[in-house]
mmCIF file of C-alpha atoms and ligand atoms in Angstrom:
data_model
loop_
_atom_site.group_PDB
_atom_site.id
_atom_site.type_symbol
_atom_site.label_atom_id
_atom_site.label_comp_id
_atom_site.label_asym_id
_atom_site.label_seq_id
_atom_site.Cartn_x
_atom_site.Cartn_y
_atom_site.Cartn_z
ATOM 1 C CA UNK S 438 10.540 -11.215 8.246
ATOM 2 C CA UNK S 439 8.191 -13.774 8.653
ATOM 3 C CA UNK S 440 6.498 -15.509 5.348
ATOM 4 C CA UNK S 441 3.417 -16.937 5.208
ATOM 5 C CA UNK S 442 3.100 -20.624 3.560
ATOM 6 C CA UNK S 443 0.713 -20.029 1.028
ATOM 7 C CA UNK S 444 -0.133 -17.051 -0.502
ATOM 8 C CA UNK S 445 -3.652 -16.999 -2.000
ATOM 9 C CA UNK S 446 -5.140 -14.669 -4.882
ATOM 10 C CA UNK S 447 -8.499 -13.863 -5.785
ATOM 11 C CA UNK S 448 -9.078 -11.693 -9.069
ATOM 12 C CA UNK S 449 -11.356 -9.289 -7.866
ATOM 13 C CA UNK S 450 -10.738 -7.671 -11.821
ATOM 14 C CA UNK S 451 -9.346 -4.014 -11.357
ATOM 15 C CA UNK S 452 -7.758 -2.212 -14.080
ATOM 16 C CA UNK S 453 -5.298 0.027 -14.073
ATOM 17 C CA UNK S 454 -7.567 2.970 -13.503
ATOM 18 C CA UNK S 455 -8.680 1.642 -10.090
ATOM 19 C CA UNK S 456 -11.926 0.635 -12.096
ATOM 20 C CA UNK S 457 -13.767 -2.157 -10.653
ATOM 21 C CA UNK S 458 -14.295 -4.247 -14.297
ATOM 22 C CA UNK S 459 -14.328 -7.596 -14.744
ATOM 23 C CA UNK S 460 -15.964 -11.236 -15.528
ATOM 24 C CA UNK S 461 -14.826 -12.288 -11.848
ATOM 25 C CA UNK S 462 -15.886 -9.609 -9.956
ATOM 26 C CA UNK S 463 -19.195 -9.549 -11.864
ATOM 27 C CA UNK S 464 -19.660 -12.977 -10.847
ATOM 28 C CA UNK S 465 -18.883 -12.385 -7.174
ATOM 29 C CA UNK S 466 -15.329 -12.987 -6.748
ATOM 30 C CA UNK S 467 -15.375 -10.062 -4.032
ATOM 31 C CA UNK S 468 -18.179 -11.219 -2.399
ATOM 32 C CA UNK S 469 -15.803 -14.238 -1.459
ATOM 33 C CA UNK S 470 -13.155 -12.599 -0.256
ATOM 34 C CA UNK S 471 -14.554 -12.668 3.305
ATOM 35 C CA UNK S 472 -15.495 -16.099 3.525
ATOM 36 C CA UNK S 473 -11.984 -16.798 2.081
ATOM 37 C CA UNK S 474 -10.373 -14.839 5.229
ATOM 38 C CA UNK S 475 -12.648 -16.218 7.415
ATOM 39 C CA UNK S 476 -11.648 -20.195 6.469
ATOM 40 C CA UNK S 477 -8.038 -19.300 6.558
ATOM 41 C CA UNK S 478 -8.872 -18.113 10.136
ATOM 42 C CA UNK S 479 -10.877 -21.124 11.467
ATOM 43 C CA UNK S 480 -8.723 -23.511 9.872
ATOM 44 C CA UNK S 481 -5.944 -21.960 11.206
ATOM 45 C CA UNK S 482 -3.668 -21.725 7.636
ATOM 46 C CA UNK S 483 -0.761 -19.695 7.848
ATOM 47 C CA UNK S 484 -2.073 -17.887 4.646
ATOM 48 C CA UNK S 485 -1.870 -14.296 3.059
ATOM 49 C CA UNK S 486 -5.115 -13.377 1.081
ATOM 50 C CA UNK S 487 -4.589 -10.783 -1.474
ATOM 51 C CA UNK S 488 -7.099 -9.579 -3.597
ATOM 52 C CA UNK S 489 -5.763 -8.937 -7.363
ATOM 53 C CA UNK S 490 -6.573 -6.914 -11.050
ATOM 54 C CA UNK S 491 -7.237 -9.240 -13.734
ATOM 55 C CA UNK S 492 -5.611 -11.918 -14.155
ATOM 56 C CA UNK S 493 -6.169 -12.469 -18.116
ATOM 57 C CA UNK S 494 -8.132 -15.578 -17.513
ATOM 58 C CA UNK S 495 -11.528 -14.035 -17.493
ATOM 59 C CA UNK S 496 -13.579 -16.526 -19.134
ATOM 60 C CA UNK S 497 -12.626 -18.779 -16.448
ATOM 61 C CA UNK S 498 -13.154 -16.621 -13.762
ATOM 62 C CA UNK S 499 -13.965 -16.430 -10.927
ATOM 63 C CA UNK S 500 -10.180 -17.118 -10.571
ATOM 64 C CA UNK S 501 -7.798 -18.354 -7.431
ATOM 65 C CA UNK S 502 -4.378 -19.003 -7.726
ATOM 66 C CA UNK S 503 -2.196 -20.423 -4.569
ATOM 67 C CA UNK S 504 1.290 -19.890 -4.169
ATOM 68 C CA UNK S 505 3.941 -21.550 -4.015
ATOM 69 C CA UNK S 506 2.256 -24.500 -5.029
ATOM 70 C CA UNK S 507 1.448 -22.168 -8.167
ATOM 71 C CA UNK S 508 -2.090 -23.720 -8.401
ATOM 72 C CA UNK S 509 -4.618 -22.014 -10.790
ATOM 73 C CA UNK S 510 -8.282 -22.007 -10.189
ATOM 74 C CA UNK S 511 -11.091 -21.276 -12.431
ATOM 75 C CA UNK S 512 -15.106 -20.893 -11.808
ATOM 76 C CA UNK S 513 -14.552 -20.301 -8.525
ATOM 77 C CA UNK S 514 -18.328 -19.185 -7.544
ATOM 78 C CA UNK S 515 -19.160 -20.700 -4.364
ATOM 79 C CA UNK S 516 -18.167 -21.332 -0.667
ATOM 80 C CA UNK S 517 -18.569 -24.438 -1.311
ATOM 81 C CA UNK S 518 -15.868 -24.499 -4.018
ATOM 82 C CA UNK S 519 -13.393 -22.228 -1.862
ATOM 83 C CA UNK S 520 -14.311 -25.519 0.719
ATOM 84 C CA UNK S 521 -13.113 -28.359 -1.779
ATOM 85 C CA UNK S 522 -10.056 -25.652 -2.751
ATOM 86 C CA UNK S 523 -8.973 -25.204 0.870
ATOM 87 C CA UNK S 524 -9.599 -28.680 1.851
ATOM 88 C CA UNK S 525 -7.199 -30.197 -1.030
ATOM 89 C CA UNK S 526 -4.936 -27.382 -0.242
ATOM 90 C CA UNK S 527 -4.812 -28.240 3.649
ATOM 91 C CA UNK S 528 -4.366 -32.435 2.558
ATOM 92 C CA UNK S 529 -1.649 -31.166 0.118
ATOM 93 C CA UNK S 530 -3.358 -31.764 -2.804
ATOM 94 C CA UNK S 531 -5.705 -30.029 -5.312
ATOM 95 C CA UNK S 532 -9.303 -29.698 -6.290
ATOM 96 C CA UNK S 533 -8.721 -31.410 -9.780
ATOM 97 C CA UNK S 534 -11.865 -30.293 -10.990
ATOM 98 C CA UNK S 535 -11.256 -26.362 -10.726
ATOM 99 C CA UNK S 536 -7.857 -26.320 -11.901
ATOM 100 C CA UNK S 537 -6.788 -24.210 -14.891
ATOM 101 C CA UNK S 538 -4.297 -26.191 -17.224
HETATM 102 S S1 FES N 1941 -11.281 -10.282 -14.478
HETATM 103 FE FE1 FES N 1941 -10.514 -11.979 -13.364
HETATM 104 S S2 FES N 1941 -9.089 -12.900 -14.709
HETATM 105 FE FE2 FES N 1941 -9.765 -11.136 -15.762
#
């Protein structure tokens, strides 16, 4: 079986009843999703995008986390912020001012 490198996670906040509730999603974490595939596409990362329930860190949400490097992201509300994310990530490094400590 083949893994990817990075695994990437985007709370789109369901709960356990399928329910579609949650500070990320109601700030557009979903609507991101696409553009998130799409960058991972053109930039050619060997990355798995999987879109999550909560991930108890609502009030900084819109959240990302990347595996393995085990990098938390908060206030993740723009392309432009997935940009700086993906861009650190692909220079081995991390957007400093998104991460959740
Ligand atoms: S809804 Fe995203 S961390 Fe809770």
């Amino acid at each position: 079986m083949e893994k990817p490198t990075h695994h990437i996670f985007v709370c789109s906040s369901f709960r356990a009843s399928g329910e579609v509730k949650g500070k990320c999603s109601k700030k557009g974490s979903s609507d991101l999703i696409p553009y998130i595939e799409g960058e991972i596409l053109d930039r050619g990362l060997d990355a798995l995008l999987t879109s999550t329930g909560c991930m108890k860190q609502c009030d900084n949400g819109p959240v990302m986390v990347i595996y393995p490097e085990n990098l938390w992201y908060g206030n993740v509300t723009s392309e432009e912020i997935v940009d700086e994310i993906l861009d650190a990530l692909e220079d081995g490094d991390k957007a400093s001012e998104y991460i959740l400590e």
